[in-house]
XYZ file of C-alpha atoms in Angstrom:
719
model
C 41.244 -64.789 -9.814
C 41.144 -69.031 -8.595
C 38.973 -70.524 -11.092
C 37.274 -74.035 -9.895
C 38.087 -77.318 -10.553
C 35.363 -80.319 -10.163
C 32.653 -80.208 -12.877
C 30.224 -80.615 -10.305
C 30.923 -77.530 -8.303
C 30.454 -75.605 -11.809
C 26.958 -76.181 -11.402
C 26.910 -75.325 -8.532
C 28.418 -72.017 -9.774
C 26.138 -71.682 -12.205
C 22.980 -71.760 -10.314
C 24.720 -69.038 -8.802
C 25.576 -67.121 -11.152
C 21.778 -67.606 -12.851
C 20.966 -66.664 -9.132
C 22.808 -62.478 -9.435
C 21.181 -62.196 -13.066
C 17.382 -62.503 -11.657
C 18.358 -59.651 -8.543
C 20.069 -57.107 -7.772
C 23.654 -57.863 -7.368
C 26.482 -55.336 -7.458
C 29.589 -56.688 -8.607
C 31.759 -57.361 -5.325
C 28.504 -59.379 -3.620
C 28.850 -60.947 -6.932
C 32.647 -62.230 -5.955
C 31.978 -62.988 -2.881
C 29.414 -65.465 -3.806
C 31.947 -66.457 -6.119
C 34.028 -67.700 -3.436
C 31.380 -70.135 -1.871
C 32.543 -72.028 -5.554
C 35.558 -71.943 -4.082
C 34.815 -73.515 -1.090
C 33.631 -76.532 -2.813
C 36.471 -76.270 -5.347
C 39.185 -77.864 -3.207
C 39.063 -80.781 -0.505
C 40.294 -78.527 1.525
C 37.517 -75.382 1.995
C 39.360 -72.384 1.388
C 37.502 -68.907 2.440
C 37.596 -66.197 -0.186
C 39.000 -63.471 2.102
C 38.702 -59.337 1.292
C 41.784 -57.661 0.276
C 43.366 -54.848 1.939
C 44.407 -51.426 -0.258
C 46.731 -48.635 1.486
C 47.558 -45.418 0.637
C 49.449 -42.326 1.532
C 49.707 -39.277 -0.007
C 47.707 -36.443 2.078
C 49.471 -33.179 0.004
C 49.404 -29.387 -0.770
C 47.885 -28.012 -3.897
C 48.892 -24.887 -5.588
C 46.313 -24.133 -7.605
C 45.729 -24.495 -11.002
C 48.681 -27.192 -10.744
C 47.978 -31.741 -11.128
C 49.156 -33.689 -8.094
C 49.130 -36.873 -8.233
C 46.599 -37.859 -5.646
C 49.196 -41.082 -3.807
C 52.550 -40.645 -2.887
C 52.265 -44.513 -2.218
C 49.744 -46.586 -2.872
C 49.088 -50.580 -1.732
C 47.539 -53.602 -2.527
C 47.099 -57.107 -0.529
C 45.050 -60.025 -1.279
C 45.980 -63.285 -0.183
C 44.182 -65.444 -2.377
C 44.159 -62.748 -5.706
C 46.230 -60.816 -7.987
C 43.545 -59.213 -10.133
C 40.698 -57.521 -9.689
C 37.524 -56.026 -11.806
C 38.060 -52.943 -11.535
C 39.722 -49.862 -9.509
C 37.396 -46.591 -8.587
C 38.919 -43.828 -7.482
C 35.845 -40.998 -5.780
C 36.718 -37.334 -4.884
C 34.781 -38.329 -1.182
C 34.203 -34.465 -0.279
C 34.909 -31.851 -1.244
C 34.129 -31.904 -4.705
C 33.541 -29.191 -6.997
C 31.835 -30.296 -10.438
C 33.326 -28.621 -13.046
C 36.511 -27.288 -11.050
C 37.452 -30.972 -9.847
C 38.644 -33.668 -12.037
C 40.766 -36.482 -11.601
C 42.680 -38.044 -15.280
C 45.260 -41.292 -15.390
C 48.124 -39.633 -16.947
C 51.029 -40.880 -19.119
C 48.393 -42.927 -20.127
C 50.293 -44.759 -23.131
C 52.380 -46.498 -20.015
C 49.482 -48.249 -18.858
C 48.389 -49.711 -22.156
C 46.632 -52.585 -19.735
C 44.343 -50.057 -18.405
C 41.788 -47.426 -20.145
C 40.804 -44.790 -17.411
C 37.021 -43.591 -17.815
C 35.878 -39.835 -16.037
C 31.847 -39.496 -14.761
C 31.309 -35.700 -13.962
C 28.512 -36.306 -11.686
C 29.659 -38.606 -9.401
C 32.898 -36.758 -9.395
C 34.669 -40.572 -9.787
C 37.058 -42.477 -12.174
C 36.731 -45.753 -12.613
C 39.648 -47.463 -14.121
C 39.548 -50.901 -15.524
C 40.639 -53.140 -18.478
C 39.771 -51.997 -22.694
C 39.653 -55.696 -22.967
C 37.375 -56.913 -19.943
C 39.185 -59.649 -18.955
C 40.708 -59.793 -15.352
C 44.072 -56.157 -14.271
C 46.357 -57.141 -12.001
C 47.062 -55.759 -8.682
C 50.014 -54.811 -9.996
C 49.478 -52.318 -13.318
C 46.142 -51.446 -11.024
C 49.257 -49.271 -8.258
C 51.458 -48.733 -11.165
C 48.207 -46.839 -12.901
C 46.645 -44.708 -9.805
C 50.478 -43.976 -8.943
C 49.983 -41.655 -12.304
C 46.039 -40.215 -11.626
C 46.121 -37.081 -11.497
C 43.206 -34.239 -9.392
C 43.942 -30.759 -10.903
C 40.520 -27.627 -10.152
C 40.694 -25.397 -12.816
C 40.404 -22.231 -11.001
C 43.105 -19.995 -9.939
C 40.740 -19.223 -6.101
C 39.981 -22.791 -5.876
C 39.936 -23.388 -1.602
C 38.316 -26.429 0.470
C 40.246 -30.496 1.345
C 38.986 -33.257 -1.354
C 38.955 -36.348 0.139
C 40.011 -39.296 -2.296
C 39.268 -43.034 -1.446
C 40.734 -45.305 -4.068
C 38.604 -48.615 -4.016
C 37.876 -52.076 -5.277
C 33.764 -51.968 -5.588
C 31.929 -49.623 -6.901
C 30.210 -48.308 -3.703
C 30.773 -45.277 -3.417
C 33.300 -44.040 -0.153
C 33.195 -41.997 2.481
C 37.149 -41.911 4.681
C 35.218 -39.971 7.571
C 32.894 -43.127 8.564
C 34.001 -45.327 7.051
C 30.671 -46.262 4.835
C 29.936 -47.499 1.911
C 27.537 -46.178 0.414
C 25.533 -48.507 -3.069
C 22.814 -46.941 -5.216
C 20.828 -49.065 -6.421
C 18.286 -48.590 -9.738
C 15.033 -50.682 -9.444
C 12.100 -48.581 -11.191
C 8.525 -48.354 -8.743
C 10.268 -50.053 -6.300
C 8.037 -48.979 -3.268
C 9.878 -47.810 0.227
C 8.818 -50.930 2.243
C 10.015 -53.560 -0.123
C 13.694 -50.940 -0.601
C 13.999 -51.368 3.045
C 13.193 -55.372 2.640
C 15.626 -55.408 -0.373
C 18.730 -53.060 1.294
C 18.782 -55.372 4.883
C 19.079 -58.383 2.364
C 22.478 -57.040 0.967
C 25.628 -57.140 2.018
C 28.769 -55.387 0.868
C 32.148 -58.471 2.301
C 29.978 -58.922 4.970
C 29.721 -55.526 6.334
C 25.250 -55.610 6.360
C 23.195 -52.967 4.526
C 20.411 -50.700 5.008
C 18.155 -47.688 3.494
C 21.155 -44.683 4.054
C 20.440 -42.764 7.356
C 22.549 -39.561 5.843
C 23.475 -37.681 8.745
C 26.468 -35.594 7.630
C 26.346 -33.139 4.805
C 29.151 -34.492 2.866
C 27.487 -37.790 3.329
C 24.434 -36.600 1.827
C 26.800 -35.014 -0.782
C 28.161 -38.196 -1.772
C 24.731 -40.859 -1.249
C 22.505 -38.663 -3.021
C 24.679 -35.973 -4.834
C 27.471 -37.533 -6.927
C 25.606 -41.566 -6.364
C 24.419 -42.691 -10.146
C 20.299 -42.161 -9.297
C 18.410 -40.734 -7.358
C 16.236 -42.796 -5.165
C 14.664 -44.030 -1.331
C 16.279 -43.633 1.524
C 15.939 -44.800 5.154
C 14.070 -41.870 7.373
C 10.731 -41.803 8.419
C 7.423 -39.891 9.787
C 5.008 -43.066 9.341
C 4.608 -43.268 13.430
C 3.820 -39.615 14.340
C 3.012 -37.057 11.683
C 5.872 -33.935 11.405
C 7.732 -35.642 13.210
C 10.894 -37.455 11.201
C 13.035 -40.401 12.033
C 16.511 -42.420 10.575
C 13.907 -46.021 11.045
C 16.906 -48.041 9.605
C 20.316 -48.745 10.399
C 22.737 -47.868 13.363
C 21.362 -44.385 13.598
C 17.053 -45.841 13.763
C 15.255 -43.695 16.465
C 17.131 -41.010 15.912
C 14.632 -37.955 15.058
C 16.850 -35.594 12.490
C 12.725 -33.254 11.651
C 10.346 -31.097 12.922
C 7.426 -30.395 11.375
C 7.265 -28.955 7.334
C 8.961 -26.798 5.055
C 8.575 -24.411 7.393
C 10.515 -26.871 10.214
C 12.889 -26.823 12.655
C 16.561 -29.844 12.852
C 17.736 -30.835 16.246
C 20.871 -31.951 13.956
C 20.745 -33.003 10.301
C 18.469 -32.028 7.327
C 18.857 -31.683 2.920
C 15.376 -31.063 2.567
C 14.546 -29.986 -0.859
C 12.924 -25.802 -1.449
C 8.807 -26.261 0.035
C 9.649 -29.782 1.193
C 8.646 -32.060 3.390
C 4.814 -30.642 1.842
C 2.914 -33.744 3.079
C 1.513 -33.907 -0.251
C -0.654 -36.526 0.425
C 0.406 -39.171 3.771
C 3.842 -38.644 1.719
C 5.283 -40.848 4.628
C 8.878 -42.075 3.500
C 12.131 -39.892 2.337
C 13.471 -40.233 -1.413
C 16.511 -38.020 -2.481
C 15.080 -36.198 -5.517
C 15.293 -36.046 -8.727
C 18.209 -34.237 -10.746
C 17.207 -31.712 -11.913
C 14.676 -30.431 -9.743
C 15.381 -27.967 -6.722
C 19.201 -28.249 -5.235
C 20.777 -31.296 -6.091
C 20.346 -34.383 -4.095
C 18.256 -32.839 -1.299
C 15.067 -35.144 -0.149
C 11.305 -34.619 -0.788
C 9.134 -36.806 1.369
C 7.006 -39.101 -0.961
C 4.310 -41.584 -0.079
C 4.888 -45.254 -0.173
C 4.495 -45.456 -3.672
C 5.812 -42.904 -4.871
C 4.243 -41.234 -8.878
C 3.671 -44.135 -10.921
C 5.232 -42.185 -13.975
C 7.978 -38.291 -13.460
C 10.653 -37.143 -11.089
C 9.027 -38.605 -7.940
C 8.610 -41.873 -9.250
C 11.033 -43.691 -7.191
C 14.231 -45.389 -9.682
C 15.657 -47.323 -6.891
C 17.227 -47.219 -3.707
C 20.509 -45.344 -1.728
C 22.220 -48.425 0.154
C 24.554 -47.917 3.231
C 27.039 -50.599 4.661
C 29.108 -49.549 7.399
C 28.082 -49.580 11.620
C 26.329 -52.549 12.530
C 26.974 -54.657 15.210
C 29.396 -57.974 14.485
C 30.116 -55.879 10.745
C 33.949 -57.114 10.371
C 36.952 -54.090 10.227
C 37.161 -53.747 6.707
C 40.337 -52.099 4.593
C 38.788 -52.826 0.763
C 39.525 -49.080 0.646
C 41.971 -46.333 1.258
C 41.218 -42.649 1.213
C 44.206 -39.707 0.635
C 43.424 -36.143 0.563
C 44.439 -32.367 -0.870
C 43.682 -29.512 1.054
C 44.098 -25.698 -0.741
C 46.220 -23.297 0.787
C 43.961 -20.661 2.472
C 42.807 -18.418 5.324
C 40.160 -20.059 6.962
C 39.705 -17.497 9.626
C 41.337 -14.136 10.518
C 40.783 -11.977 13.526
C 41.864 -8.096 13.795
C 42.330 -6.305 16.893
C 41.578 -2.791 18.301
C 42.218 -0.592 20.971
C 41.669 2.430 22.353
C 44.523 4.597 21.984
C 48.583 4.561 20.940
C 49.801 0.340 21.655
C 50.674 -3.049 20.655
C 47.763 -5.247 19.291
C 47.604 -8.911 18.916
C 46.197 -9.994 15.124
C 45.315 -13.832 14.548
C 44.745 -16.124 11.552
C 43.994 -19.924 10.888
C 45.113 -22.326 7.890
C 43.836 -25.272 6.411
C 47.742 -26.379 6.286
C 50.588 -24.706 5.766
C 52.781 -22.141 7.730
C 51.805 -19.051 8.249
C 53.653 -15.859 7.619
C 52.502 -12.359 8.288
C 54.243 -9.428 6.499
C 53.233 -5.350 6.190
C 51.731 -5.260 2.449
C 50.299 -6.369 -0.113
C 52.959 -7.745 -1.850
C 55.966 -7.714 -1.474
C 57.310 -5.714 2.245
C 59.066 -7.806 5.191
C 58.021 -10.354 6.602
C 57.513 -9.781 10.664
C 56.023 -12.569 12.061
C 54.549 -15.861 11.625
C 52.201 -18.303 13.084
C 48.794 -17.965 13.773
C 49.053 -15.044 15.797
C 50.986 -11.532 14.864
C 51.871 -9.144 17.946
C 52.140 -5.484 16.373
C 54.903 -2.833 17.565
C 53.560 -0.198 19.091
C 51.082 2.326 16.702
C 49.763 5.112 16.170
C 46.863 4.661 13.826
C 44.851 1.722 12.440
C 47.494 -0.255 10.421
C 46.822 -2.888 7.935
C 48.985 -5.993 7.844
C 48.718 -9.334 6.323
C 48.584 -13.318 6.152
C 49.400 -15.491 3.126
C 50.228 -19.027 3.598
C 53.181 -21.151 2.144
C 52.878 -24.606 2.168
C 54.401 -27.564 -0.717
C 56.132 -25.044 -2.464
C 52.233 -22.862 -3.041
C 52.678 -19.071 -2.093
C 48.933 -17.345 -1.228
C 47.672 -14.422 -2.222
C 47.704 -11.819 1.383
C 44.691 -11.728 3.146
C 44.254 -7.391 5.322
C 44.061 -8.247 8.872
C 43.080 -4.616 10.338
C 44.386 -3.862 13.687
C 42.782 -0.615 14.803
C 43.184 2.249 16.391
C 40.388 3.657 18.129
C 41.696 7.299 20.144
C 39.610 8.500 23.700
C 37.117 11.146 22.521
C 36.086 13.997 24.247
C 32.828 16.181 24.288
C 34.214 19.124 22.246
C 30.240 21.629 22.017
C 27.496 21.196 22.616
C 24.037 23.277 22.557
C 23.565 23.593 26.545
C 21.625 25.260 27.508
C 18.687 24.493 25.116
C 15.438 27.320 26.547
C 11.803 26.485 25.392
C 8.883 28.127 25.436
C 6.203 26.776 27.120
C 6.647 22.530 27.100
C 7.762 20.750 24.392
C 10.763 19.145 22.773
C 13.997 19.200 22.216
C 16.981 19.310 19.893
C 19.914 18.355 22.211
C 23.615 18.522 20.352
C 26.888 17.764 21.426
C 30.050 17.119 19.055
C 32.975 14.662 19.799
C 36.350 14.480 19.009
C 35.942 11.643 16.163
C 33.095 9.025 16.533
C 29.400 9.777 18.425
C 27.491 10.505 20.697
C 25.369 8.157 23.733
C 22.907 10.083 25.512
C 21.741 9.133 28.962
C 18.917 10.474 31.272
C 21.738 10.960 34.596
C 25.815 10.838 34.978
C 25.368 7.053 35.701
C 22.898 5.171 34.491
C 24.107 2.175 32.571
C 20.503 2.502 30.488
C 21.928 5.058 27.207
C 18.531 7.209 26.058
C 20.129 7.351 22.135
C 22.734 7.771 19.799
C 24.023 10.676 17.509
C 25.507 13.834 17.793
C 21.833 14.433 18.337
C 19.038 13.651 20.612
C 15.457 14.148 20.408
C 14.576 14.502 23.878
C 10.480 13.036 24.413
C 8.127 15.702 25.337
C 9.412 17.924 28.789
C 7.009 19.616 30.574
C 9.895 20.988 33.051
C 13.684 22.424 32.791
C 15.517 18.489 32.602
C 19.444 18.494 32.427
C 20.803 14.928 30.161
C 23.588 13.832 29.769
C 26.274 13.430 26.302
C 28.806 10.712 26.672
C 31.318 10.663 23.567
C 32.430 6.696 22.306
C 34.341 6.351 18.590
C 33.601 2.228 18.376
C 33.429 1.781 21.956
C 36.211 3.796 23.204
C 35.433 6.175 26.197
C 36.836 8.229 28.538
C 34.050 8.189 31.207
C 33.247 11.936 31.193
C 29.574 12.611 30.637
C 28.864 16.519 29.445
C 25.664 17.570 31.548
C 23.288 19.242 28.598
C 20.908 21.262 30.442
C 16.971 22.154 28.739
C 15.163 25.084 30.785
C 11.462 25.262 30.082
C 10.274 28.319 30.705
C 5.799 29.624 30.738
C 4.930 31.536 27.746
C 2.612 34.051 29.478
C -0.480 33.049 30.490
C -3.024 34.437 27.729
C -6.715 33.926 26.792
C -9.104 35.107 24.332
C -11.106 37.858 24.300
C -14.987 39.187 23.290
C -15.694 43.379 22.923
C -18.546 44.945 22.496
C -18.540 48.416 21.360
C -21.500 50.462 22.060
C -22.236 52.845 19.090
C -19.534 55.584 18.589
C -18.145 55.103 21.747
C -14.240 53.814 21.773
C -13.438 50.275 23.908
C -10.586 49.594 25.645
C -8.470 46.026 24.788
C -5.982 45.063 27.589
C -3.614 42.757 27.130
C -4.741 41.919 30.445
C -0.575 41.576 32.537
C 1.824 43.610 33.738
C 5.950 43.874 33.636
C 5.825 42.128 29.466
C 6.178 44.062 26.353
C 3.577 44.692 23.969
C 2.665 44.633 20.070
C -0.750 44.746 19.515
C -1.737 43.983 15.878
C -2.304 48.816 14.965
C 1.692 48.662 15.389
C 0.360 50.128 19.482
C 3.473 48.739 22.399
C 0.782 49.859 24.907
C -0.338 46.996 27.462
C -3.908 48.815 26.692
C -5.273 50.324 23.097
C -8.611 51.689 22.104
C -10.905 51.109 19.105
C -13.484 52.505 17.094
C -14.319 49.546 14.959
C -15.274 46.130 14.891
C -13.263 43.774 13.625
C -10.246 41.765 15.037
C -7.685 42.875 17.373
C -4.881 40.915 18.810
C -1.426 41.532 21.272
C 1.850 39.908 21.440
C 2.849 39.301 24.619
C 6.577 38.950 25.600
C 8.317 37.641 28.753
C 11.450 39.803 29.799
C 14.339 38.194 29.285
C 16.147 35.619 29.344
C 12.368 33.771 29.640
C 10.937 36.261 25.741
C 9.075 34.037 25.717
C 5.862 35.126 23.896
C 1.879 34.222 23.788
C -0.895 35.764 21.713
C -3.869 36.969 23.189
C -6.739 37.998 20.493
C -9.682 40.018 20.500
C -12.810 39.565 19.080
C -14.833 42.809 19.109
C -18.028 43.316 17.604
C -21.294 45.321 18.144
C -23.921 44.240 19.230
C -28.209 44.374 18.320
C -30.403 47.011 19.563
C -33.308 46.143 22.002
C -36.530 47.147 20.323
C -39.389 46.583 22.203
C -42.451 44.862 18.884
C -44.957 44.279 21.981
C -45.447 44.286 25.708
C -48.178 41.278 26.531
C -50.695 41.641 29.623
C -52.740 38.838 30.743
C -54.106 40.173 34.188
C -50.587 40.671 36.046
C -48.463 38.071 34.286
C -46.546 40.988 31.609
C -44.549 39.281 28.367
C -42.081 41.501 26.598
C -41.702 41.145 23.244
C -38.901 42.215 21.588
C -38.135 41.671 17.873
C -34.852 40.595 17.883
C -34.171 38.733 20.656
C -30.693 37.639 22.637
C -28.556 35.894 25.416
C -27.242 39.834 26.272
C -30.791 41.470 26.058
C -32.286 41.446 29.986
C -35.500 43.104 31.278
C -37.438 45.345 33.705
C -40.776 47.128 34.300
C -38.807 49.444 37.250
C -35.651 50.345 35.440
C -34.185 49.316 38.594
C -34.295 45.021 39.096
C -33.231 44.072 35.462
C -33.217 40.283 34.646
C -33.326 38.018 32.477
C -36.821 36.240 32.056
C -39.293 39.279 29.608
C -41.418 37.215 32.446
C -43.211 39.110 34.515
C -45.229 38.635 37.443
C -47.571 40.183 39.742
C -47.594 43.148 38.182
C -49.502 46.445 39.322
C -52.650 47.350 38.063
C -52.456 51.717 35.952
C -49.966 52.791 33.674
C -46.956 50.666 33.866
C -43.133 51.452 31.399
C -41.573 47.616 29.702
C -37.310 48.389 29.904
C -35.570 46.218 28.028
C -31.687 47.444 27.818
C -28.262 45.036 26.795
C -26.010 43.308 29.481
C -23.389 46.286 28.556
C -25.480 49.738 28.787
C -24.702 50.499 25.279
C -28.530 50.254 23.995
C -32.102 50.755 25.094
C -35.553 50.516 24.104
C -39.268 51.413 26.738
C -42.677 51.385 26.586
C -45.847 51.917 28.224
C -48.739 49.344 29.053
C -51.595 49.069 31.274
C -52.409 46.309 33.425
C -56.315 45.850 33.974
C -57.911 42.961 32.209
C -61.308 44.441 31.193
C -63.497 40.644 31.184
C -63.637 38.084 28.013
C -67.928 38.654 27.690
C -70.671 39.541 28.836
C -74.168 38.089 29.289
C -77.108 40.966 29.351
C -80.038 38.771 30.134
C -81.435 39.965 33.797
C -79.708 36.936 35.742
C -78.012 38.333 38.529
C -74.545 37.307 36.865
C -72.940 39.656 34.059
C -75.729 41.279 32.817
C -73.094 44.214 32.301
C -69.726 44.800 30.615
C -67.472 46.217 33.657
C -64.352 46.897 34.370
C -63.245 46.590 37.585
C -61.152 49.286 39.647
C -62.193 51.335 36.347
C -63.618 53.960 37.812
C -60.240 54.286 40.756
C -59.355 56.387 37.413
C -60.394 59.338 37.749
C -59.519 60.999 33.383
C -60.662 56.543 32.412
C -62.767 56.527 29.276
C -63.451 53.235 27.058
C -64.458 53.477 23.841
C -66.794 50.956 22.824
C -67.040 49.890 18.671
C -68.798 47.299 16.560
C -67.559 44.565 14.107
C -67.760 47.767 11.703
C -66.020 50.409 13.524
C -69.165 52.105 15.090
C -69.177 53.436 17.919
C -71.693 51.821 20.416
C -70.794 53.818 23.600
C -68.433 55.573 25.562
C -67.589 54.754 29.769
C -66.260 56.451 32.128
C -66.089 56.711 35.475
C -69.511 58.399 35.747
C -70.084 55.879 33.392
C -69.561 52.878 34.260
C -70.782 49.548 32.589
C -72.409 48.633 29.034
C -75.688 47.077 28.586
C -75.028 46.109 25.309
C -77.545 48.139 24.281
C -77.233 50.696 21.916
C -79.786 54.721 22.572
C -81.844 51.155 24.377
C -81.815 48.861 21.874
C -80.490 45.622 22.321
C -77.341 44.964 19.665
C -77.272 41.531 18.274
C -74.492 38.790 19.686
C -71.367 39.052 18.880
C -68.252 40.394 19.293
C -67.132 44.014 20.330
C -63.538 45.824 20.558
C -62.728 48.443 23.006
C -60.069 50.988 24.205
C -59.102 51.835 27.181
C -57.026 54.945 28.209
C -56.744 55.206 32.164
C -55.602 59.537 31.636
C -54.275 61.695 29.401
C -51.410 60.386 28.339
C -52.175 58.882 24.762
C -51.704 55.055 26.847
C -54.002 53.085 25.447
C -54.748 49.187 26.172
C -57.230 47.653 22.785
C -58.818 44.333 23.648
C -62.309 42.630 22.184
C -65.104 41.271 23.427
C -67.962 38.788 23.422
C -71.756 39.590 23.996
C -73.860 36.763 24.721
C -77.310 36.480 25.281
């Protein structure tokens, strides 16, 4: 380093140093501010010129080997010959726990010590005594820095950034990332502080992490967690980058279950808007996904994992930024097959297989190890093959030979339908199971010979409910290979014999005939009979299975219930003037009634019955049983008043004298005969032996002839 030569300027230098000690300043900023003093130390001002570092060495890496990260490197600085430290970081592709950088042949570099930070993936080279080290010594040491990965199956690419500054460098976009510790700083203060920082003329801003490698380097590999430049304070749930060149770019919509239009790296269940949290923050180590984001309020918590501990500053991409070469980058690529594309063909033939590799020459083999080299390059066309064949692809690069990856050339033979269960018959509407056997593969089912809509797939197909005969079509398919021929599978729906159950009445000991009701069928009765009709003598349940002729052979069962009905029995015949009601001991809906044994009715009530001796009839509708009873249709008065007023002075039955053999016996309440009426004595005056009898009820027995048919009743004598 050039040293100041004027004492007054030395105080200026001390002033800047004092300012550095009381502000957040990186070692690089110190170098920049120190450069200001150099202007004052010479009569002719000379600006501090940023160093330039270049490196070569993009190489292949063989797993479990050590490899130098550069093949050549140079550092050019017109006004300096030394610096405090060099930082070498695995800036992308870093695998914590497997990758490591180390200084080999350390004894050859006595002016330099090395230290490896596994969390950041960073190797620091600096002086063991704290004094600046010459660029020459650093160059020689960098040439001896090596990379090692402990996995035999390591994959991918590792990018190395070699920087004079401690800021993390991402070769992909040429940006630098610096973590600034500051416990409890608010987001708005962090944003303002970041925008005051510069890095060799590059303007600082709160980091905007727009890709996975950027989030890995500035988050997971950063030395601490803190604020980044995202916020939804303008519109809740619409997260934007509000700093740097990406200001205004939306990167997330919604809460934890939202979505991103480009890239976001939220922690589990974040953002969660837990208390007006509008600012993006890299989550503390040990909380969920390493290096991921959470949302916080402007202040965050006052302690614990959600207390802000600092912020991430990004440099690069701003208008007016100078072009710098403060860092150089190299990479190593582990030879691996990135992708393979198998091929499939219908019937024997030649197929083209494809593969892509991370680096090196792709070779094709006919065996997983050993065997013959059959081709090279990203594609390989097989010879004509008759069956599915597996080939193997591997890589040769930089003396490394990778394990081989299988790539299959599949031959699917075009199948045919070899058998079906057509025709399938079913008695009556139903679902039906169809079957078809392919020579290989499976079967697609269709409603017709040309439809493009598949009804089902498989060697069996259950139809929907069918009411009529229908034809379906089966086509054999083997991994999309088919001959295009559809085989009809016929479903025949035969009608069932139409039957309805019956209830039959058996009369006393007479047999009843049960009739199947359909001719030209086969019959099998529950009694074992095979005729169309049978006779039974007992009550009970019987059935007949009725089967239609071949080819239908459909069977329906007809059930018979044989019962014996209630025997009709007349209990009483009630006569009210000319209305007759026939009352039976037990009623039944199959009883019918008559007064002449000719005309029968379902009602037991008759009106306008003729006077005289009549007969009531009742029978069941099957003519099994009947009953009858004679009765008299005549209407004695209900009372009489023997008071000589000329009205109802005697008890007289109208038309009684018409019946010459008619008699009426009148009794008092004790059963004593008090009068006897006949065709010659048709009325009673209420006396016995010319003595008036008391007012009370009297009973009568009326007979119209000698048949024994009588009518009984009572009436009242009122005085």
